[in-house]
Every structure is written in C-alpha cells, then in structure tokens.
PDB file of C-alpha atoms in Angstrom:
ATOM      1  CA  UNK L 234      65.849 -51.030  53.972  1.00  0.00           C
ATOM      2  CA  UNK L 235      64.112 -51.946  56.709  1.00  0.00           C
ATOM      3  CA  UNK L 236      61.338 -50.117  58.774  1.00  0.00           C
ATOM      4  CA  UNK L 237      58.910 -51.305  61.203  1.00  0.00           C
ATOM      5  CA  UNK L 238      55.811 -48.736  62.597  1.00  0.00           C
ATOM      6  CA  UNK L 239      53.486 -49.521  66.214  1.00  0.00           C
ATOM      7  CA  UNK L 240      50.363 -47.512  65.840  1.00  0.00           C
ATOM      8  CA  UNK L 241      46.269 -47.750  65.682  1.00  0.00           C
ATOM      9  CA  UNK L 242      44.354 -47.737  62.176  1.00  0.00           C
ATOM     10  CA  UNK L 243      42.834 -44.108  63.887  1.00  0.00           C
ATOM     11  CA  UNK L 244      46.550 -43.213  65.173  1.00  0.00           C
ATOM     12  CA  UNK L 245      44.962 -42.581  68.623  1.00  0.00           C
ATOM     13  CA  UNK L 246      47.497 -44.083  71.039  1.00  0.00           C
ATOM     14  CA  UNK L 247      45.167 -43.822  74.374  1.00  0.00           C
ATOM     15  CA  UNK L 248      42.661 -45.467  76.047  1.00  0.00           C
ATOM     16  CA  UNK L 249      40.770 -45.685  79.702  1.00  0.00           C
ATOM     17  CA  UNK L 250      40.375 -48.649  81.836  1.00  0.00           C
ATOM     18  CA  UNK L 251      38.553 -49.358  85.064  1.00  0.00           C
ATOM     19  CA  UNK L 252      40.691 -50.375  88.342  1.00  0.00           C
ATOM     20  CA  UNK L 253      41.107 -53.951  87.823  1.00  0.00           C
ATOM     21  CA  UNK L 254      39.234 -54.327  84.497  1.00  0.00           C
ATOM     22  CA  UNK L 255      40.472 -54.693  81.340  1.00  0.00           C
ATOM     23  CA  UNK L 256      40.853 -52.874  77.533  1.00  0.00           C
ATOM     24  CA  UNK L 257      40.955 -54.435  74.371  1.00  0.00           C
ATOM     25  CA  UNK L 258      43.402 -52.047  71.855  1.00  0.00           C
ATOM     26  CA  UNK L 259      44.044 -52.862  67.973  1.00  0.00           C
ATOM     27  CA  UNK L 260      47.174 -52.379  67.277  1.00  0.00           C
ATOM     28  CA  UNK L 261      48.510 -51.644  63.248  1.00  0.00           C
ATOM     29  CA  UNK L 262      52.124 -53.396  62.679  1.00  0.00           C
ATOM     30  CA  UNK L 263      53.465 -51.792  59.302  1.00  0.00           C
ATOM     31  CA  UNK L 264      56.583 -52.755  57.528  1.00  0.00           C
ATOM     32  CA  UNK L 265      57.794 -49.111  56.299  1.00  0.00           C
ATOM     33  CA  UNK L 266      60.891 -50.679  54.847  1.00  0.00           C
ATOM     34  CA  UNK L 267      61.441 -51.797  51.587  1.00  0.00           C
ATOM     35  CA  UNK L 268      62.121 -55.521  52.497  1.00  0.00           C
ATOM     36  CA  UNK L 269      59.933 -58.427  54.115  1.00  0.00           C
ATOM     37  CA  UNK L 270      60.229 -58.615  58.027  1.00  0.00           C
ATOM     38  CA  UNK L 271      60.375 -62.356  59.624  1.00  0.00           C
ATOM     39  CA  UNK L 272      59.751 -63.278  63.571  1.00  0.00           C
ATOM     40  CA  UNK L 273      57.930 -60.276  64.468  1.00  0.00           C
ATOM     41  CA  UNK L 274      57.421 -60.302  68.190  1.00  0.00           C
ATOM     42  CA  UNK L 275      55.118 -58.236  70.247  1.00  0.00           C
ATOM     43  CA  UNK L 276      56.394 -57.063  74.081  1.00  0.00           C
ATOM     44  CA  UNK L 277      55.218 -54.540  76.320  1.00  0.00           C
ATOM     45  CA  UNK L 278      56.601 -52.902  79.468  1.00  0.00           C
ATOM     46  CA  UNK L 279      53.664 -51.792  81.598  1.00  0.00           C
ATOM     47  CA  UNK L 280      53.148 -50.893  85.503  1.00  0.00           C
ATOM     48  CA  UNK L 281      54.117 -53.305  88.326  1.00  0.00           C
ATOM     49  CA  UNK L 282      51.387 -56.465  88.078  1.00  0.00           C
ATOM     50  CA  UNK L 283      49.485 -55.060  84.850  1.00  0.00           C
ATOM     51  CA  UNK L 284      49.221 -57.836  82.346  1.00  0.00           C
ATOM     52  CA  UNK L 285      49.123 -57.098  78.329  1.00  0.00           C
ATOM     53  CA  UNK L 286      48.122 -59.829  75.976  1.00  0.00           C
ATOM     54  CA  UNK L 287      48.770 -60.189  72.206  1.00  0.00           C
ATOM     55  CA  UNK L 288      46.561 -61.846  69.603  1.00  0.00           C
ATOM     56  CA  UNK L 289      48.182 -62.924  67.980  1.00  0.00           C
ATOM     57  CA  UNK L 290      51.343 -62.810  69.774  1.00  0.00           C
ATOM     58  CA  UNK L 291      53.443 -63.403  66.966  1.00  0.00           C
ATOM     59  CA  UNK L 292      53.561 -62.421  62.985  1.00  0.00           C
ATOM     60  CA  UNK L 293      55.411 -65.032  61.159  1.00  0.00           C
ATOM     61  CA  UNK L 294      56.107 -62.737  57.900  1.00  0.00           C
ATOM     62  CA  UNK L 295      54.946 -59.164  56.835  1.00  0.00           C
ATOM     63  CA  UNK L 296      55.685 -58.353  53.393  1.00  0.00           C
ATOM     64  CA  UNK L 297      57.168 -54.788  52.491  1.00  0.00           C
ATOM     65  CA  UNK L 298      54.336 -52.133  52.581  1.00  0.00           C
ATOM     66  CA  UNK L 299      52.295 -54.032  54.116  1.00  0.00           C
ATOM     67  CA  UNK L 300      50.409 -53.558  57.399  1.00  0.00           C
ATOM     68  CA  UNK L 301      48.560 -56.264  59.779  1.00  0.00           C
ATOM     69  CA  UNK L 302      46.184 -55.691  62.709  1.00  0.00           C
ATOM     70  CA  UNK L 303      46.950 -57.483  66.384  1.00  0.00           C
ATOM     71  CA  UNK L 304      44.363 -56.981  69.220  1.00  0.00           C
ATOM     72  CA  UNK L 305      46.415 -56.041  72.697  1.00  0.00           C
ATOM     73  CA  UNK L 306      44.133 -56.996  75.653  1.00  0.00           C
ATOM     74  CA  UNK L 307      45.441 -54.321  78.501  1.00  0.00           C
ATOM     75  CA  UNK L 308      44.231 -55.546  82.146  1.00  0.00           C
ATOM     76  CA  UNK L 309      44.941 -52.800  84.836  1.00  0.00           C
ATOM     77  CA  UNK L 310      45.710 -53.689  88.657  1.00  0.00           C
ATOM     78  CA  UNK L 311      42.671 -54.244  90.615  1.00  0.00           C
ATOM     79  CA  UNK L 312      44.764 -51.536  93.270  1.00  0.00           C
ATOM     80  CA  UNK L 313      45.563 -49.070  90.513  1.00  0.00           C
ATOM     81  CA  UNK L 314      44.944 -45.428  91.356  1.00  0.00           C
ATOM     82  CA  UNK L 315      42.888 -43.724  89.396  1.00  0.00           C
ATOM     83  CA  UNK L 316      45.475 -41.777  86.973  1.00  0.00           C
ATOM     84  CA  UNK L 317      47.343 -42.140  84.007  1.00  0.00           C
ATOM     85  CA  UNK L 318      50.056 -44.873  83.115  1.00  0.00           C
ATOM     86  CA  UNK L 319      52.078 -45.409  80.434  1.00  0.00           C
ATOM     87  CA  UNK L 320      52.378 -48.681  79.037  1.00  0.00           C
ATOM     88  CA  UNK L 321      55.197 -49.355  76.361  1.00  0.00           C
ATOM     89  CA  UNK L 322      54.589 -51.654  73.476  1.00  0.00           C
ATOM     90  CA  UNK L 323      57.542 -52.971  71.542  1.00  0.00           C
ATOM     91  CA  UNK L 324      57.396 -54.493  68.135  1.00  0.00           C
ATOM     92  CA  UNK L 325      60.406 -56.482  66.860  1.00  0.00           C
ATOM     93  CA  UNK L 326      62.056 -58.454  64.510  1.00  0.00           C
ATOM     94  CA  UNK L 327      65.857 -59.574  63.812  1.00  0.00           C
ATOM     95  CA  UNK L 328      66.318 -56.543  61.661  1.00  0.00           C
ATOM     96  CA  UNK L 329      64.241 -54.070  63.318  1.00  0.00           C
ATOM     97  CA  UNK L 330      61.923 -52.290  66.107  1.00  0.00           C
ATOM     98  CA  UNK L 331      59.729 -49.917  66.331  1.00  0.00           C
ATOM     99  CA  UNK L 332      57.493 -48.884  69.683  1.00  0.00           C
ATOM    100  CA  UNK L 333      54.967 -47.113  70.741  1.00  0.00           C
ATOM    101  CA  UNK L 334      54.181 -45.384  74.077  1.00  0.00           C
ATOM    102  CA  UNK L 335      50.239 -46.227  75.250  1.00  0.00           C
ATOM    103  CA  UNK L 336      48.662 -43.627  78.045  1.00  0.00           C
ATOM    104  CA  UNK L 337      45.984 -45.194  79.943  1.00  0.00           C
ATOM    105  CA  UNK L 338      43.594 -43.392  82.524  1.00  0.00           C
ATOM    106  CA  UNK L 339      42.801 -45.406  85.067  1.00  0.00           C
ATOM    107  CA  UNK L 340      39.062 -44.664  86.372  1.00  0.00           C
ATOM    108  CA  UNK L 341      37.613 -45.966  89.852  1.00  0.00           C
ATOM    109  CA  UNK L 342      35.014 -47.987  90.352  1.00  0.00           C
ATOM    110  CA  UNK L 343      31.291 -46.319  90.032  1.00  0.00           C
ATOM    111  CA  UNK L 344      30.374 -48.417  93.354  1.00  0.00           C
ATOM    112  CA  UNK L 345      31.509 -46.706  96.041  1.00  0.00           C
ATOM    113  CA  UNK L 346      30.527 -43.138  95.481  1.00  0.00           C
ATOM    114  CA  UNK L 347      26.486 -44.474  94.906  1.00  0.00           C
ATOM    115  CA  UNK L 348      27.462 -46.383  97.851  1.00  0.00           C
ATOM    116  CA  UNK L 349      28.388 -43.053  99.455  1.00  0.00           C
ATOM    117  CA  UNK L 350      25.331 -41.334  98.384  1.00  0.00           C
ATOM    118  CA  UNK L 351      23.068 -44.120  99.645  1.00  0.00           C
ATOM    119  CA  UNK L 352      24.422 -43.348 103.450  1.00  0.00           C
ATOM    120  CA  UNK L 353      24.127 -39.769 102.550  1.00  0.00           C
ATOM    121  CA  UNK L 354      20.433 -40.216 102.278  1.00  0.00           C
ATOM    122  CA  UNK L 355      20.019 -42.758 104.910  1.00  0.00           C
ATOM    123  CA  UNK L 356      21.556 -39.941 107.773  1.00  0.00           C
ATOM    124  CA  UNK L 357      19.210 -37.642 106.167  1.00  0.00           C
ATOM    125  CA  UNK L 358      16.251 -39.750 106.479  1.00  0.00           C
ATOM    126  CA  UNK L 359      17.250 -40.833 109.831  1.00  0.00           C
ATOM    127  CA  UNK L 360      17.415 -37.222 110.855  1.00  0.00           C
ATOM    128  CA  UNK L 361      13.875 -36.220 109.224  1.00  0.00           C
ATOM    129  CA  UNK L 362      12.354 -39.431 111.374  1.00  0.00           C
ATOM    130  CA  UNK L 363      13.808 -38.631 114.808  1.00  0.00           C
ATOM    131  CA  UNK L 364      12.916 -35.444 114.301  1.00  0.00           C
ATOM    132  CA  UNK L 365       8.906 -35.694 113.497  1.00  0.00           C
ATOM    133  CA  UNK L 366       9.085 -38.701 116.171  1.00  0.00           C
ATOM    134  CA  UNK L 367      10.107 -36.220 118.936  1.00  0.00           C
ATOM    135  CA  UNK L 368      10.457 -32.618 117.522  1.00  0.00           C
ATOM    136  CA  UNK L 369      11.393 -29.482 119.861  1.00  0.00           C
ATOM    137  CA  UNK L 370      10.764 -29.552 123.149  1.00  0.00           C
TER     138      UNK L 370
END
C-alpha cells in the first residue's frame, strides 16, 4: 500500500511571521504505506506574492516506515496585514499525496507604534515647555 503523511516532529502545524520577514518550519515527510515512495516533490499554495522554499526540495527515495525531515523557509509579503493565512503544503509522489494546511499570523512591525509613542511624548513635552515659557496670563 501506499501512504504518504505532511506534518512537524511536535505535530504543531502553525507558526508567526513578521510583515515581510521570513519563518523557517521543519517539516516530517513519512511514508505510512507499506512500500518505498520514489520522486517525492514538495509544493505549496500560499497567499498572492508569498514565497515558500524547500530544503531540500526534493526526496529521491523514502523507504516504507520511514520518515525524513525538510526545512520550509516561509517569507510573508512585506504588505501583508497583520492576520492569519493559510498556506498549503503538498507532498507528492507518482503513487501518492498527502498535505498539510499551515496557519500563519502575520504580526506588524514593532517600529511604528515606538515611533508613535516617541511623537506622543514629543507633543507632551512641547506642551510642558510653552507652557512654563509663557504660563497664564
């Protein structure tokens, strides 16, 4: 028979990534059948200009029962919205495929709320000063 499982060696099958930035997933390809798999190829369907890379991208044999480890590199859009996306990842061979559905929370950059509070702080200082400078009158 012949039986092919997408997973992670912890079976977690999420992650987070920054706007732009970029994850680094292992993945754990196991042959569940009862016969060697041949030409195992690794594809993903992800959101519009996100880019998912596969080392390596291709596993020339996996014997039956056996499992092997790939590292998927996930690289979000530098205008993703922070959220969650789905990205698909597809293992296959000439007899078989399994996938496996990926959610990733896309988080915003860190910058522009410190950025925020820095002109927060500035107005409030600038108050405080035109105030001591000329007071009530």
């Amino acid at each position: 028979t012949y039986g092919l499982q997408v997973s992670t060696p912890s079976g977690v099958l999420s992650t987070d990534v920054t706007a732009g930035g970029e994850r680094t997933v292992q993945l754990e390809i196991t042959n569940t059948g009862s016969a060697d798999l041949q030409n195992i190829s690794l594809e993903y369907a992800a959101p519009v200009n996100w880019e998912v890379t596969f080392e390596p991208a291709k596993i020339d044999m996996l014997a039956a029962g056996e499992s092997t480890t790939v590292n998927a590199t996930i690289k979000a859009d530098k205008n993703a919205i922070a959220g969650d996306y789905v990205t698909n990842i597809t293992a296959s061979s000439p007899e078989t495929t399994a996938e496996a559905q990926f959610r990733v929370t896309v988080k915003t950059s860190m910058l522009w709320g410190w950025i925020g509070v820095l002109i927060i702080l500035a107005v409030i200082a600038g108050i405080y000063y035109v105030m001591r400078k000329y007071g009530r009158r």
